[in-house]
Amino acid sequence: MKKTILTASLIAFGFSGSAFARDQIQIVGSSTVYPFATVVAERFGKTSGFKTPVIESTGSGGGLKLFCKGLGTEHPDITNASRRIKAKEVKNCSKNGVTDITEIKVGFDGIAMANAKAGPMLELSLKDIYLALAKDVPADPNGDTVKPNPYKMWNEVNPALPNAPIVVVGPPPTSGTRDAFNELAIERGCKKFPGRKALKKKDKKLYKKECRSIREDGPYVEAGENDNLIIEKLVADPGALGVFGYSFLDQNRDKVKAAKVDGVFPEFEAISSGEYPVSRSLFFYIKNAHAAVIPGIKQYVAEFTNAKAIGSDGYLVSKGLIPLPESDRAKFEKAGKSLTKFDGNVLKK
Amino acid sequence: MNKNTRIIAKSLKKRNRSESTFRLMGLLGIISAISFLVIILFSIINEGKKAFVSTQIKLDIFFDSKILDPGNSGKITEIENANYQTLIKASLLNFFPDVKTRNDQRDLLSMISSSEQENLMRTLTNDISLMNTKKEFWLKSSSKYDVINKNPEMIDFAEEDRLISNQQLFWFNELKKDNRVKFGFNKIFFTAADSTEPEQAGIWGSVMGSFFTLFVTLLLSFPIAVAAGVFLEELAPKNRFTHFIEVNINNLAAVPSIIFGLLGLAIFLNVMHLPRSAPLVGGMVLALMTLPTIIIATRASLKAVPPSIREAAIGMGATKMQTVTHHVLPLSMPGISTGTIIGMSQALGESAPLLMIGMVAFIVDVPESFLDSSTVLPVQIYLWKSTAARGFVELTAAGVLVLLTFLILMNSFAVIIRKKFEKKW
């Protein structure tokens, strides 16, 4: 008995040090893309004869960090992202030898602001969102100088809004949803002030810092990478407003209702046409060097980019994905087939 | 009555009163703890028991060779790759002949779980004589209908708040009126791993993951911890250095578990290049976490063995090692085993350190070895909890029930061992 325990533990230790062959695709990344990627992976596993890929929901930033750590079977093959890769991340990738990647855009997602069904009906503008949630807000009407955000009530931001405390439950900084929200809602609201807009030309760094930062003094509550938790918090507190992706809104219409942003509801048509202001694209990135080593990567990409999945009648659309225009989808399907190398220079520095 | 007895008699009433308040407070504490437990258990069992059954719909399936084997080749591969969805659709349309448009037909077909196509294929390939015959099947409904069937109050919801449309509800009720709907045992829950469709998701994948992980944990932590405990208690000199080690082991037992996950990420994955998401790595991380628990239990039960036993053994000429292996260790084994089982059940319920090493992931295949990607029970519960689809609510509760069952089994096993083998000196 003692001998078997000893040998078994020796065997267990003996594994260490060697790299492992892997015949299963490993995917990390955005929690917004996760529900779509899992559906594709499951179908792929059932129909293709390859093993079903393993998918972790780490957030877009966390996923790209793992993805860019290097080549080799211990690093993931694909990362999902609810925003585009950043120039900084491309640099980090190539520093670790990950130079050849392919970018695939799979569709759009609207970022909805919603509250419980029992809560008041809200109509927000981007400017309201900025004033309610930014860390620093303009101290003068033109927006030349800033002061720490003093607003505690919605009607201090805009007299048309209810006399209720500002409570917004949303994702943490590691989330792609948060990045997109900062850029699409907060920054655009910030730009409405001429003084802030002028700052962009003068000092871009300071502008980015002041126009993309969310307040940390309480009214914005970080809820972790779990959108279901946000929904539950909203149901428990009808005065709170939540920030999450359209697909979660779609699945939880019995519990929450969306607020209008700049006069538009986050509905399917409005997001896909770009009329709804807070919408972003969803991506995944493939490590091309792995495609030759790990079986099934090309087939998985083919399954994901197929019209059956992300076309306007695709099975992901019924799960809440907002599809790309057909010509774009075909373009990315082709890129996935040939594993077209992504050119990092197209990104804004 | 002298002065003292008078004073005592005077204060007696007050002291008795505070005595009874004290008792009452204790009783209240116990009662509130028990009632919280009952509320939690009741709500979990109430929700979780629904997952053990699933809605099934009776359909007459005609294995039409024109659909399954149009070339009449008779080849099994041909029959395996045929479109079984068409059979289900034909059977449903037979029952609802006036459903004409493509959209309506798709809505109607969505009533049956897509997993049944594979089951029909299996049935047919196992018994090819079924070809061109009609057979009655109880097919699993898709999760949306299952949820409606289990929560009848949802029928009264407005159409846009309900999971299925009025039309779909009408179809479902028609089938119900014809006695074609029943609850059957949900076998998939106990045989499958995760899925994006609630009716196809099961707990078995994570049970196997937990098993492999805990096996590695036990193999690593038990021998190391017992050896360390014996050395520190029986053999090591009592000096500053051993005292320092002792203090550190006690501190390690209180370190938050996520720290061990970070350690696992840094050493097992980044330095030793072990695979992500593997039970081997999970087991190693949890072994680190369990070590201090078992060491402390080992030392405590070694301490409990009276010195007279050691003295007698040494007096008879035994060496220190013989004393330990022949007498002290066997006598303290019940205590050590109890400590080990408690440590193991702690490890079974742990999920935070596994987040760091990639075991919190969507995994469809049931793991078959220590290197296959897998999750564990608490992680599976967490993953289901964070999924949007309504059908996962009951699965989450049922997962909690399975985890609790395992924990209760392990802990009662520990109690039995202690009761049966423990020696009182």
Short mmCIF file of N, CA, C and O in Angstrom, two decimals, chain A residues 142-239:
data_model
loop_
_atom_site.label_atom_id
_atom_site.label_comp_id
_atom_site.label_asym_id
_atom_site.label_seq_id
_atom_site.Cartn_x
_atom_site.Cartn_y
_atom_site.Cartn_z
N ASN A 142 -18.62 75.39 -20.69
CA ASN A 142 -17.91 75.07 -21.93
C ASN A 142 -17.06 73.82 -21.81
O ASN A 142 -16.70 73.21 -22.81
N GLY A 143 -16.72 73.46 -20.58
CA GLY A 143 -15.92 72.26 -20.39
C GLY A 143 -14.43 72.50 -20.51
O GLY A 143 -13.70 71.60 -20.93
N ASP A 144 -13.95 73.69 -20.17
CA ASP A 144 -12.51 73.95 -20.26
C ASP A 144 -11.76 73.37 -19.07
O ASP A 144 -10.62 72.94 -19.18
N THR A 145 -12.40 73.40 -17.92
CA THR A 145 -11.75 72.87 -16.72
C THR A 145 -12.64 71.77 -16.13
O THR A 145 -13.82 71.70 -16.43
N VAL A 146 -12.04 70.93 -15.30
CA VAL A 146 -12.85 69.85 -14.70
C VAL A 146 -12.80 69.89 -13.18
O VAL A 146 -11.90 70.49 -12.59
N LYS A 147 -13.78 69.26 -12.57
CA LYS A 147 -13.82 69.07 -11.12
C LYS A 147 -14.27 67.63 -10.87
O LYS A 147 -14.89 67.00 -11.74
N PRO A 148 -13.93 67.08 -9.69
CA PRO A 148 -14.40 65.74 -9.37
C PRO A 148 -15.93 65.69 -9.41
O PRO A 148 -16.59 66.64 -9.00
N ASN A 149 -16.47 64.60 -9.91
CA ASN A 149 -17.92 64.49 -10.10
C ASN A 149 -18.71 64.67 -8.80
O ASN A 149 -18.62 63.86 -7.89
N PRO A 150 -19.50 65.77 -8.70
CA PRO A 150 -20.24 66.01 -7.46
C PRO A 150 -21.65 65.44 -7.47
O PRO A 150 -22.33 65.47 -6.45
N TYR A 151 -22.13 64.95 -8.63
CA TYR A 151 -23.55 64.62 -8.75
C TYR A 151 -23.89 63.32 -8.03
O TYR A 151 -23.21 62.32 -8.19
N LYS A 152 -24.96 63.38 -7.25
CA LYS A 152 -25.41 62.18 -6.54
C LYS A 152 -26.80 61.75 -7.02
O LYS A 152 -27.19 60.61 -6.84
N MET A 153 -27.56 62.73 -7.57
CA MET A 153 -28.94 62.44 -7.98
C MET A 153 -29.05 62.61 -9.50
O MET A 153 -28.38 63.44 -10.09
N TRP A 154 -29.96 61.83 -10.11
CA TRP A 154 -30.14 61.93 -11.56
C TRP A 154 -30.62 63.33 -11.96
O TRP A 154 -30.19 63.87 -12.97
N ASN A 155 -31.50 63.95 -11.16
CA ASN A 155 -32.03 65.24 -11.59
C ASN A 155 -31.02 66.38 -11.44
O ASN A 155 -31.25 67.49 -11.91
N GLU A 156 -29.88 66.13 -10.78
CA GLU A 156 -28.81 67.13 -10.77
C GLU A 156 -28.10 67.14 -12.13
O GLU A 156 -27.56 68.14 -12.55
N VAL A 157 -28.11 65.98 -12.78
CA VAL A 157 -27.46 65.84 -14.08
C VAL A 157 -28.33 66.46 -15.17
O VAL A 157 -27.85 67.20 -16.02
N ASN A 158 -29.62 66.16 -15.08
CA ASN A 158 -30.56 66.65 -16.08
C ASN A 158 -31.91 66.76 -15.38
O ASN A 158 -32.44 65.76 -14.89
N PRO A 159 -32.47 67.98 -15.31
CA PRO A 159 -33.70 68.19 -14.54
C PRO A 159 -34.86 67.31 -15.01
O PRO A 159 -35.81 67.07 -14.25
N ALA A 160 -34.78 66.81 -16.26
CA ALA A 160 -35.87 65.98 -16.76
C ALA A 160 -35.86 64.58 -16.15
O ALA A 160 -36.84 63.85 -16.23
N LEU A 161 -34.72 64.20 -15.55
CA LEU A 161 -34.61 62.85 -15.00
C LEU A 161 -35.18 62.82 -13.58
O LEU A 161 -35.32 63.85 -12.93
N PRO A 162 -35.54 61.62 -13.08
CA PRO A 162 -36.17 61.54 -11.76
C PRO A 162 -35.25 61.97 -10.62
O PRO A 162 -34.02 61.93 -10.74
N ASN A 163 -35.89 62.36 -9.53
CA ASN A 163 -35.15 62.75 -8.34
C ASN A 163 -34.78 61.49 -7.57
O ASN A 163 -35.40 61.16 -6.56
N ALA A 164 -33.77 60.79 -8.07
CA ALA A 164 -33.38 59.52 -7.45
C ALA A 164 -31.86 59.43 -7.47
O ALA A 164 -31.22 59.99 -8.35
N PRO A 165 -31.29 58.72 -6.48
CA PRO A 165 -29.82 58.61 -6.45
C PRO A 165 -29.28 57.85 -7.67
O PRO A 165 -29.94 56.95 -8.18
N ILE A 166 -28.08 58.25 -8.09
CA ILE A 166 -27.43 57.56 -9.22
C ILE A 166 -26.83 56.26 -8.70
O ILE A 166 -25.93 56.29 -7.85
N VAL A 167 -27.36 55.12 -9.14
CA VAL A 167 -26.75 53.83 -8.82
C VAL A 167 -26.65 53.05 -10.13
O VAL A 167 -27.67 52.71 -10.72
N VAL A 168 -25.44 52.81 -10.61
CA VAL A 168 -25.26 52.08 -11.85
C VAL A 168 -24.39 50.85 -11.58
O VAL A 168 -23.29 50.97 -11.05
N VAL A 169 -24.93 49.68 -11.88
CA VAL A 169 -24.19 48.43 -11.69
C VAL A 169 -23.62 48.02 -13.04
O VAL A 169 -24.36 47.87 -14.00
N GLY A 170 -22.30 47.85 -13.10
CA GLY A 170 -21.71 47.54 -14.40
C GLY A 170 -20.46 46.70 -14.27
O GLY A 170 -20.05 46.32 -13.18
N PRO A 171 -19.84 46.38 -15.42
CA PRO A 171 -18.69 45.48 -15.43
C PRO A 171 -17.40 46.16 -14.94
O PRO A 171 -17.29 47.38 -14.97
N PRO A 172 -16.43 45.35 -14.48
CA PRO A 172 -15.14 45.86 -13.99
C PRO A 172 -14.20 46.20 -15.15
O PRO A 172 -14.48 45.86 -16.30
N PRO A 173 -13.07 46.85 -14.86
CA PRO A 173 -12.16 47.31 -15.92
C PRO A 173 -11.57 46.20 -16.79
O PRO A 173 -11.15 46.48 -17.90
N THR A 174 -11.53 44.95 -16.33
CA THR A 174 -10.96 43.89 -17.18
C THR A 174 -11.91 43.50 -18.30
O THR A 174 -11.55 42.74 -19.18
N SER A 175 -13.15 44.01 -18.24
CA SER A 175 -14.16 43.58 -19.19
C SER A 175 -14.12 44.40 -20.47
O SER A 175 -13.90 45.61 -20.44
N GLY A 176 -14.34 43.73 -21.60
CA GLY A 176 -14.41 44.43 -22.87
C GLY A 176 -15.65 45.32 -22.93
O GLY A 176 -15.65 46.38 -23.56
N THR A 177 -16.71 44.89 -22.24
CA THR A 177 -17.93 45.68 -22.19
C THR A 177 -17.63 47.04 -21.56
O THR A 177 -18.11 48.07 -22.02
N ARG A 178 -16.81 47.02 -20.50
CA ARG A 178 -16.45 48.26 -19.82
C ARG A 178 -15.64 49.16 -20.74
O ARG A 178 -15.90 50.36 -20.86
N ASP A 179 -14.64 48.59 -21.43
CA ASP A 179 -13.83 49.38 -22.35
C ASP A 179 -14.72 50.04 -23.39
O ASP A 179 -14.59 51.23 -23.68
N ALA A 180 -15.62 49.22 -23.95
CA ALA A 180 -16.49 49.74 -25.00
C ALA A 180 -17.43 50.81 -24.43
O ALA A 180 -17.68 51.83 -25.08
N PHE A 181 -17.91 50.58 -23.23
CA PHE A 181 -18.81 51.54 -22.60
C PHE A 181 -18.10 52.88 -22.37
O PHE A 181 -18.63 53.95 -22.67
N ASN A 182 -16.86 52.80 -21.88
CA ASN A 182 -16.07 54.02 -21.66
C ASN A 182 -15.92 54.81 -22.96
O ASN A 182 -16.06 56.02 -22.99
N GLU A 183 -15.61 54.05 -24.02
CA GLU A 183 -15.31 54.70 -25.29
C GLU A 183 -16.57 55.20 -26.00
O GLU A 183 -16.59 56.29 -26.54
N LEU A 184 -17.61 54.36 -25.96
CA LEU A 184 -18.80 54.66 -26.77
C LEU A 184 -19.78 55.57 -26.05
O LEU A 184 -20.50 56.33 -26.68
N ALA A 185 -19.84 55.46 -24.73
CA ALA A 185 -20.82 56.26 -24.01
C ALA A 185 -20.16 57.45 -23.30
O ALA A 185 -20.46 58.61 -23.58
N ILE A 186 -19.21 57.14 -22.42
CA ILE A 186 -18.62 58.20 -21.61
C ILE A 186 -17.87 59.20 -22.49
O ILE A 186 -18.08 60.41 -22.41
N GLU A 187 -16.98 58.68 -23.36
CA GLU A 187 -16.16 59.60 -24.16
C GLU A 187 -17.01 60.44 -25.11
O GLU A 187 -16.78 61.63 -25.27
N ARG A 188 -18.02 59.80 -25.72
CA ARG A 188 -18.85 60.56 -26.66
C ARG A 188 -19.67 61.62 -25.94
O ARG A 188 -19.93 62.69 -26.49
N GLY A 189 -20.08 61.30 -24.70
CA GLY A 189 -20.78 62.31 -23.92
C GLY A 189 -19.85 63.45 -23.58
O GLY A 189 -20.22 64.63 -23.57
N CYS A 190 -18.60 63.10 -23.31
CA CYS A 190 -17.57 64.07 -22.95
C CYS A 190 -17.33 65.04 -24.10
O CYS A 190 -17.17 66.24 -23.92
N LYS A 191 -17.34 64.48 -25.34
CA LYS A 191 -17.06 65.28 -26.53
C LYS A 191 -18.12 66.35 -26.79
O LYS A 191 -17.89 67.27 -27.57
N LYS A 192 -19.29 66.17 -26.15
CA LYS A 192 -20.35 67.16 -26.37
C LYS A 192 -19.97 68.53 -25.83
O LYS A 192 -20.60 69.53 -26.14
N PHE A 193 -18.95 68.56 -24.96
CA PHE A 193 -18.49 69.84 -24.42
C PHE A 193 -17.33 70.35 -25.28
O PHE A 193 -16.31 69.67 -25.39
N PRO A 194 -17.48 71.53 -25.87
CA PRO A 194 -16.45 72.04 -26.80
C PRO A 194 -15.06 72.10 -26.16
O PRO A 194 -14.06 71.79 -26.81
N GLY A 195 -15.04 72.47 -24.88
CA GLY A 195 -13.75 72.59 -24.20
C GLY A 195 -13.03 71.27 -24.11
O GLY A 195 -11.80 71.18 -24.26
N ARG A 196 -13.78 70.20 -23.88
CA ARG A 196 -13.21 68.86 -23.78
C ARG A 196 -12.69 68.42 -25.16
O ARG A 196 -11.64 67.82 -25.28
N LYS A 197 -13.48 68.75 -26.19
CA LYS A 197 -13.12 68.37 -27.55
C LYS A 197 -11.81 69.04 -27.95
O LYS A 197 -10.95 68.44 -28.60
N ALA A 198 -11.68 70.33 -27.53
CA ALA A 198 -10.46 71.07 -27.86
C ALA A 198 -9.26 70.44 -27.17
O ALA A 198 -8.14 70.43 -27.72
N LEU A 199 -9.49 69.90 -25.97
CA LEU A 199 -8.39 69.29 -25.22
C LEU A 199 -7.78 68.11 -25.99
O LEU A 199 -6.58 67.85 -25.91
N LYS A 200 -8.62 67.40 -26.75
CA LYS A 200 -8.16 66.23 -27.48
C LYS A 200 -7.00 66.60 -28.40
O LYS A 200 -6.05 65.85 -28.56
N LYS A 201 -7.11 67.80 -29.03
CA LYS A 201 -6.05 68.23 -29.96
C LYS A 201 -4.81 68.64 -29.18
O LYS A 201 -3.69 68.41 -29.60
N LYS A 202 -5.03 69.25 -28.02
CA LYS A 202 -3.90 69.78 -27.25
C LYS A 202 -3.12 68.69 -26.53
O LYS A 202 -1.93 68.55 -26.68
N ASP A 203 -3.83 67.92 -25.72
CA ASP A 203 -3.15 66.91 -24.89
C ASP A 203 -3.97 65.64 -24.92
O ASP A 203 -4.89 65.45 -24.13
N LYS A 204 -3.63 64.74 -25.84
CA LYS A 204 -4.46 63.56 -26.07
C LYS A 204 -4.49 62.64 -24.86
O LYS A 204 -5.50 62.04 -24.53
N LYS A 205 -3.35 62.57 -24.20
CA LYS A 205 -3.23 61.65 -23.07
C LYS A 205 -4.16 62.08 -21.93
O LYS A 205 -4.89 61.28 -21.36
N LEU A 206 -4.11 63.37 -21.62
CA LEU A 206 -4.94 63.92 -20.55
C LEU A 206 -6.41 63.78 -20.92
O LEU A 206 -7.24 63.41 -20.09
N TYR A 207 -6.71 64.01 -22.22
CA TYR A 207 -8.08 63.89 -22.70
C TYR A 207 -8.60 62.48 -22.48
O TYR A 207 -9.69 62.27 -21.96
N LYS A 208 -7.77 61.50 -22.86
CA LYS A 208 -8.19 60.11 -22.69
C LYS A 208 -8.43 59.79 -21.24
O LYS A 208 -9.39 59.12 -20.88
N LYS A 209 -7.53 60.30 -20.40
CA LYS A 209 -7.64 60.00 -18.97
C LYS A 209 -8.92 60.62 -18.41
O LYS A 209 -9.65 59.98 -17.65
N GLU A 210 -9.18 61.87 -18.80
CA GLU A 210 -10.32 62.56 -18.19
C GLU A 210 -11.66 62.20 -18.84
O GLU A 210 -12.70 62.31 -18.20
N CYS A 211 -11.62 61.77 -20.10
CA CYS A 211 -12.88 61.50 -20.79
C CYS A 211 -13.26 60.03 -20.82
O CYS A 211 -14.30 59.67 -21.32
N ARG A 212 -12.38 59.17 -20.31
CA ARG A 212 -12.73 57.75 -20.36
C ARG A 212 -12.74 57.10 -18.98
O ARG A 212 -12.85 55.89 -18.87
N SER A 213 -12.61 57.93 -17.92
CA SER A 213 -12.54 57.32 -16.60
C SER A 213 -13.89 57.35 -15.92
O SER A 213 -14.61 58.34 -15.97
N ILE A 214 -14.20 56.24 -15.29
CA ILE A 214 -15.48 56.15 -14.57
C ILE A 214 -15.23 56.43 -13.09
O ILE A 214 -14.17 56.07 -12.55
N ARG A 215 -16.19 57.09 -12.46
CA ARG A 215 -16.01 57.50 -11.07
C ARG A 215 -15.84 56.29 -10.15
O ARG A 215 -16.34 55.20 -10.41
N GLU A 216 -15.12 56.52 -9.06
CA GLU A 216 -14.84 55.43 -8.13
C GLU A 216 -15.36 55.76 -6.74
O GLU A 216 -14.94 55.17 -5.75
N ASP A 217 -16.28 56.75 -6.66
CA ASP A 217 -16.72 57.19 -5.33
C ASP A 217 -18.06 56.59 -4.93
O ASP A 217 -18.72 57.09 -4.03
N GLY A 218 -18.50 55.51 -5.60
CA GLY A 218 -19.70 54.83 -5.08
C GLY A 218 -20.84 54.65 -6.05
O GLY A 218 -21.32 53.52 -6.20
N PRO A 219 -21.29 55.70 -6.76
CA PRO A 219 -22.47 55.51 -7.61
C PRO A 219 -22.30 54.45 -8.70
O PRO A 219 -23.27 53.85 -9.12
N TYR A 220 -21.07 54.22 -9.16
CA TYR A 220 -20.85 53.13 -10.12
C TYR A 220 -20.37 51.91 -9.34
O TYR A 220 -19.33 51.94 -8.69
N VAL A 221 -21.15 50.82 -9.39
CA VAL A 221 -20.83 49.62 -8.64
C VAL A 221 -20.31 48.56 -9.60
O VAL A 221 -20.98 48.21 -10.56
N GLU A 222 -19.11 48.06 -9.35
CA GLU A 222 -18.57 47.01 -10.21
C GLU A 222 -19.13 45.67 -9.80
O GLU A 222 -19.16 45.32 -8.64
N ALA A 223 -19.58 44.88 -10.79
CA ALA A 223 -20.29 43.64 -10.46
C ALA A 223 -19.57 42.38 -10.89
O ALA A 223 -20.12 41.31 -10.82
N GLY A 224 -18.32 42.48 -11.34
CA GLY A 224 -17.62 41.25 -11.74
C GLY A 224 -18.02 40.84 -13.15
O GLY A 224 -18.91 41.43 -13.76
N GLU A 225 -17.36 39.76 -13.63
CA GLU A 225 -17.58 39.32 -15.01
C GLU A 225 -18.83 38.47 -15.12
O GLU A 225 -18.85 37.48 -15.82
N ASN A 226 -19.87 38.78 -14.38
CA ASN A 226 -21.03 37.91 -14.36
C ASN A 226 -22.28 38.75 -14.61
O ASN A 226 -22.81 39.39 -13.71
N ASP A 227 -22.74 38.74 -15.86
CA ASP A 227 -23.86 39.62 -16.21
C ASP A 227 -25.16 39.21 -15.53
O ASP A 227 -26.02 40.04 -15.30
N ASN A 228 -25.28 37.91 -15.19
CA ASN A 228 -26.48 37.47 -14.48
C ASN A 228 -26.61 38.13 -13.13
O ASN A 228 -27.69 38.43 -12.65
N LEU A 229 -25.45 38.34 -12.50
CA LEU A 229 -25.41 38.97 -11.18
C LEU A 229 -25.94 40.40 -11.28
O LEU A 229 -26.67 40.88 -10.41
N ILE A 230 -25.60 41.07 -12.38
CA ILE A 230 -26.07 42.44 -12.57
C ILE A 230 -27.59 42.43 -12.65
O ILE A 230 -28.26 43.23 -11.99
N ILE A 231 -28.13 41.48 -13.44
CA ILE A 231 -29.59 41.38 -13.57
C ILE A 231 -30.22 41.18 -12.20
O ILE A 231 -31.22 41.82 -11.84
N GLU A 232 -29.63 40.29 -11.40
CA GLU A 232 -30.21 40.02 -10.09
C GLU A 232 -30.17 41.24 -9.19
O GLU A 232 -31.10 41.51 -8.43
N LYS A 233 -29.06 41.99 -9.28
CA LYS A 233 -28.97 43.21 -8.46
C LYS A 233 -30.02 44.22 -8.88
O LYS A 233 -30.57 44.94 -8.05
N LEU A 234 -30.30 44.28 -10.16
CA LEU A 234 -31.31 45.22 -10.65
C LEU A 234 -32.70 44.85 -10.14
O LEU A 234 -33.48 45.71 -9.74
N VAL A 235 -32.98 43.54 -10.15
CA VAL A 235 -34.29 43.10 -9.68
C VAL A 235 -34.44 43.43 -8.19
O VAL A 235 -35.50 43.85 -7.73
N ALA A 236 -33.33 43.25 -7.44
CA ALA A 236 -33.40 43.51 -6.00
C ALA A 236 -33.50 45.00 -5.70
O ALA A 236 -34.04 45.40 -4.68
N ASP A 237 -32.98 45.84 -6.58
CA ASP A 237 -32.98 47.28 -6.34
C ASP A 237 -33.54 48.01 -7.56
O ASP A 237 -32.80 48.33 -8.49
N PRO A 238 -34.85 48.27 -7.56
CA PRO A 238 -35.47 48.87 -8.75
C PRO A 238 -34.93 50.26 -9.07
O PRO A 238 -35.14 50.76 -10.18
N GLY A 239 -34.22 50.90 -8.13
CA GLY A 239 -33.67 52.22 -8.41
C GLY A 239 -32.36 52.16 -9.18
O GLY A 239 -31.86 53.18 -9.64
#
